[in-house]
Coordinates of N, CA and C and ligand atoms in Angstrom, one line a residue:
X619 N 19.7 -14.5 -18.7 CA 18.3 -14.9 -18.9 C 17.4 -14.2 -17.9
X620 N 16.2 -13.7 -18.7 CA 15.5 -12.8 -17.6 C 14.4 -13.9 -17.0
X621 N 14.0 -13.5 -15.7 CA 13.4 -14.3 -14.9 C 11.7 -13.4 -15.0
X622 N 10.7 -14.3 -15.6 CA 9.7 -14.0 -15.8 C 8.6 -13.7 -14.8
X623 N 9.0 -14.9 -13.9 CA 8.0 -15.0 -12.9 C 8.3 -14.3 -11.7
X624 N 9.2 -13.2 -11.8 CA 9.9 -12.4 -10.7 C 7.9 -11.4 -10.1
X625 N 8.0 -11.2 -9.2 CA 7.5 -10.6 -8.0 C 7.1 -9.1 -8.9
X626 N 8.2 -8.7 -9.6 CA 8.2 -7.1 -10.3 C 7.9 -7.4 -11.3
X627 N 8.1 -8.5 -12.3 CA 7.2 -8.6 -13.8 C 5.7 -9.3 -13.5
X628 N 5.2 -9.7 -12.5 CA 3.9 -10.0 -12.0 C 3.5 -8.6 -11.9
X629 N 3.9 -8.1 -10.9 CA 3.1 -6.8 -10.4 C 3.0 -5.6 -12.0
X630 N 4.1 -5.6 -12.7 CA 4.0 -5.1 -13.5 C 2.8 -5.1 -14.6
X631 N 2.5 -6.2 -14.6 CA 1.1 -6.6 -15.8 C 0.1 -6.1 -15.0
X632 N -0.4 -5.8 -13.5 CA -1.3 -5.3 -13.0 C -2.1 -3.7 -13.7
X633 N -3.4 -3.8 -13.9 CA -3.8 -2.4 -14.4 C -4.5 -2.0 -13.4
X634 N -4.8 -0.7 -13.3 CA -5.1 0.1 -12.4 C -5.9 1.5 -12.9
X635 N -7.4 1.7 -12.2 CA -7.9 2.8 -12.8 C -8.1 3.6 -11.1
X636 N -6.4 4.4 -11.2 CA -6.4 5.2 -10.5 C -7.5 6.5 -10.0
X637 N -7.9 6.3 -8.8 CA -8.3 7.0 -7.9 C -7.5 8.3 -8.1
X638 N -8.1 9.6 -7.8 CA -7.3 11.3 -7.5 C -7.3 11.3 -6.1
X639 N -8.1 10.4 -5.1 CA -7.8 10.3 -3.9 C -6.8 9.2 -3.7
X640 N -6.7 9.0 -2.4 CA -6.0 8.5 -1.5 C -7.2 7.2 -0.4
X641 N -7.1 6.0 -0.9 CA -7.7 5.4 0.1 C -7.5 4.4 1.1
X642 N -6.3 5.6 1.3 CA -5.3 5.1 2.5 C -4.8 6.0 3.2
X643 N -5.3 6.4 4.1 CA -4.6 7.7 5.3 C -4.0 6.8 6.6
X644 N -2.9 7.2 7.1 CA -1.8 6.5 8.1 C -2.4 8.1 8.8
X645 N -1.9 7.8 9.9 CA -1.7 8.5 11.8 C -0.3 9.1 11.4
X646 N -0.1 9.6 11.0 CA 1.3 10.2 10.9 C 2.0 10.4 12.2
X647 N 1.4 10.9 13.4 CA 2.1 10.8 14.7 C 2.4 9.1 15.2
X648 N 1.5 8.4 14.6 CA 1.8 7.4 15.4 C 2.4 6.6 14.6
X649 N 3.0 7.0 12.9 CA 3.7 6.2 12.1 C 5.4 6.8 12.7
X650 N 5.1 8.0 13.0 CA 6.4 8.9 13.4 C 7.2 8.1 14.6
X651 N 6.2 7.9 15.1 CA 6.6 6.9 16.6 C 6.9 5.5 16.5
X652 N 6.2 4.7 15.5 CA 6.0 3.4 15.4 C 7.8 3.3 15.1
X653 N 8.0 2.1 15.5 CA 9.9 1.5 15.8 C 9.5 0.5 14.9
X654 N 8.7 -0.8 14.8 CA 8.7 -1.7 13.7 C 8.2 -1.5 12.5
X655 N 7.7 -0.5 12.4 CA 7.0 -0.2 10.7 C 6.7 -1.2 10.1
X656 N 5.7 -2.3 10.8 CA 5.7 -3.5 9.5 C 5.0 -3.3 7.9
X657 N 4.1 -2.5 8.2 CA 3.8 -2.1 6.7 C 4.9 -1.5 5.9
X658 N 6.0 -1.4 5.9 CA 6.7 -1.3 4.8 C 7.4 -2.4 4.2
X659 N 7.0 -3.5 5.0 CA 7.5 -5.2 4.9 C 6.5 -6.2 4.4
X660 N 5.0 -5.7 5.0 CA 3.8 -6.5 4.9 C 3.1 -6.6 3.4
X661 N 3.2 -5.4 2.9 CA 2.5 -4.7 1.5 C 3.1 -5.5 0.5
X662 N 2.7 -6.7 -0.4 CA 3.3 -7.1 -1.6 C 3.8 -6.0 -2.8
X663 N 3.1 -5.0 -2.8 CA 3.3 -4.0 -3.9 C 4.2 -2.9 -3.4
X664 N 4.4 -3.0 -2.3 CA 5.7 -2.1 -1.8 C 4.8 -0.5 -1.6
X665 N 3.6 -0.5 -0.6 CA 3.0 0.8 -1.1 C 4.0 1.8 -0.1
X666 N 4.2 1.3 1.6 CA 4.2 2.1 1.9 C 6.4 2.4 2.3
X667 N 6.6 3.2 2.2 CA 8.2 3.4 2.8 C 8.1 4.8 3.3
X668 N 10.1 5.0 3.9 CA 9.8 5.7 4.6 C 11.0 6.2 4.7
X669 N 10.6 8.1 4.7 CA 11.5 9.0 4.2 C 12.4 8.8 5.1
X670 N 13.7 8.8 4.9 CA 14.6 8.6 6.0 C 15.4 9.9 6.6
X671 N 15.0 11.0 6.1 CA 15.2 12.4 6.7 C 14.1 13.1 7.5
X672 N 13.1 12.4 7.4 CA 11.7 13.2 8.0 C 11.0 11.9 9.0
X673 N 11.3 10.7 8.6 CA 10.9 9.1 9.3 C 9.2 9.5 8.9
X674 N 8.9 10.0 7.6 CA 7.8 10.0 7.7 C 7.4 8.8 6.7
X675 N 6.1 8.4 6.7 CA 5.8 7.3 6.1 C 4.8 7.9 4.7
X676 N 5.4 6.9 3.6 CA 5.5 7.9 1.8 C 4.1 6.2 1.6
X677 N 3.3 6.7 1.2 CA 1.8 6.1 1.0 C 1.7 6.4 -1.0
X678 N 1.9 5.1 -1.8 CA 1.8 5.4 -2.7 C 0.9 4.4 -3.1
X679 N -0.6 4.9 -2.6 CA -1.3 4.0 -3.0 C -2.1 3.7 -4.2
X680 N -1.6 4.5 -5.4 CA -1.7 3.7 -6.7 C -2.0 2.7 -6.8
X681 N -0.6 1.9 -6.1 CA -0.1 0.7 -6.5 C -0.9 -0.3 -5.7
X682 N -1.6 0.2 -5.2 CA -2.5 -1.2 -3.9 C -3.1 -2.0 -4.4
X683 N -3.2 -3.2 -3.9 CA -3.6 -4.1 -4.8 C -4.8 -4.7 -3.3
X684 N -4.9 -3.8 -2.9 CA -6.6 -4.2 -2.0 C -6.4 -5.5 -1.3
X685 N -5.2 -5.7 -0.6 CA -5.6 -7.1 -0.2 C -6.2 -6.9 1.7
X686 N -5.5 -5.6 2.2 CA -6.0 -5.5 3.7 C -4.9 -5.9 4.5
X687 N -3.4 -6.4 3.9 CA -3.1 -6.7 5.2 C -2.5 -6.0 6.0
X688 N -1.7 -4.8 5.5 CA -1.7 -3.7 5.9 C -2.5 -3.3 7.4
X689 N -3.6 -2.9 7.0 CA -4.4 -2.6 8.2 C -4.6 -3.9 9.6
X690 N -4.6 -4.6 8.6 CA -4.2 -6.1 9.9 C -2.7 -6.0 10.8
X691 N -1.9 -5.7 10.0 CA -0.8 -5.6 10.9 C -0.2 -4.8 11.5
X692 N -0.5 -3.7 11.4 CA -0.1 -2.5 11.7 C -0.2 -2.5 13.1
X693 N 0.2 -2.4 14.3 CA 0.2 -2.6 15.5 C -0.3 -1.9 16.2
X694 N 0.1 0.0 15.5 CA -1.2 1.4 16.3 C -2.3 1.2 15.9
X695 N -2.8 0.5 15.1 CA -4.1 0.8 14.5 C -4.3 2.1 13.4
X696 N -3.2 2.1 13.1 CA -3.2 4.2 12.5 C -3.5 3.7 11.5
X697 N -3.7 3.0 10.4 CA -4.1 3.3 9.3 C -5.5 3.1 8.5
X698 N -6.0 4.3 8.0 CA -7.3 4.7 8.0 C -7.7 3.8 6.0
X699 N -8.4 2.9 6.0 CA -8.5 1.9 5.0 C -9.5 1.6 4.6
X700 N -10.1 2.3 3.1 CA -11.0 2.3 2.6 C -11.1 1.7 1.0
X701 N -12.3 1.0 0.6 CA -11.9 0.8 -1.3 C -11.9 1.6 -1.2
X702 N -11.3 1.9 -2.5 CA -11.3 3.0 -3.6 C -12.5 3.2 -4.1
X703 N -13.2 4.4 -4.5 CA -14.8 5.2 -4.6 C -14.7 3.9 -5.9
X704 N -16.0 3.7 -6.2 CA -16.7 2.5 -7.4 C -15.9 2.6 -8.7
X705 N -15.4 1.5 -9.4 CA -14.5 1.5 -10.5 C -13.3 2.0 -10.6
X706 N -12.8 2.6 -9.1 CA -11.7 2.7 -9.3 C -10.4 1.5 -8.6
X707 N -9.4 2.5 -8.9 CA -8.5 0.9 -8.0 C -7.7 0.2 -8.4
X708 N -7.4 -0.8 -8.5 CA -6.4 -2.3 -9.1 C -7.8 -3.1 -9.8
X709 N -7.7 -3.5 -10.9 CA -8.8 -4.4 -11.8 C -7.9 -5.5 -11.9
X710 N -9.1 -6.4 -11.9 CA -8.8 -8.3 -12.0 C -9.2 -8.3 -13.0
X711 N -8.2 -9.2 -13.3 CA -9.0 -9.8 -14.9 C -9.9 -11.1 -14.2
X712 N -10.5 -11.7 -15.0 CA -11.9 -13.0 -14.5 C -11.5 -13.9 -15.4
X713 N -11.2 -13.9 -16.5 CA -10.8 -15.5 -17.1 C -9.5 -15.2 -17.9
Ligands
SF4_753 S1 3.1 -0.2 11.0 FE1 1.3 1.2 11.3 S2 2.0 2.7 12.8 FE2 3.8 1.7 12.0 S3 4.5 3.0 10.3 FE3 3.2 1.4 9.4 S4 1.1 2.4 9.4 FE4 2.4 3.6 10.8
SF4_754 S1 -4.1 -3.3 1.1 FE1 -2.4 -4.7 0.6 S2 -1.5 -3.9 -1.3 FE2 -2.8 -2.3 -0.4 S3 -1.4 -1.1 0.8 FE3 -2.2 -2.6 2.2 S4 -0.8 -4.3 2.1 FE4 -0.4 -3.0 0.4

């Protein structure tokens, strides 16, 4: 029996009018450095992980769902967090 209300068939109904940028830039020196990486744990949509041959940190911010906490927890301060330019982004439905 498939489980409906799983975390990945939620996020999956999410639409999205992707941005060509990125509005999410990380400190790569100080993600390089950072030992707890909580944004790879903090992000409900799983944006950011992390290459385990390079320890570089993979930003797939398609998938953002704009909530900020990211930038809240991050401990260097390194991540540079902006909306996405007008209409673009993760879209809410309203009723
Ligand atoms: S928690 Fe901050 S410094 Fe650490 S890897 Fe994530 S974005 Fe980089
Ligand atoms: S704003 Fe929220 S959804 Fe977007 S990358 Fe940060 S934690 Fe993930």
């Amino acid at each position: 029996m498939s489980d409906n209300s799983s975390i990945e068939n939620k996020l999956s109904t999410i639409k999205y009018n992707v941005s060509e940028l990125s509005h999410l830039i990380a400190d790569c020196e100080k993600c390089k450095n950072c030992k707890t990486k909580e944004c790879t744990y903090v992000c409900p949509a799983r944006v950011y992980s992390v290459d385990e041959d390079t320890n570089i940190i993979k930003i797939e911010y398609e998938n953002c769902l704009e909530c900020g906490a990211c930038r809240f927890i991050c401990p260097h301060n390194a991540i540079e967090w902006k909306y996405p330019k007008s209409s673009k982004g993760v879209i809410y439905k309203l009723s």
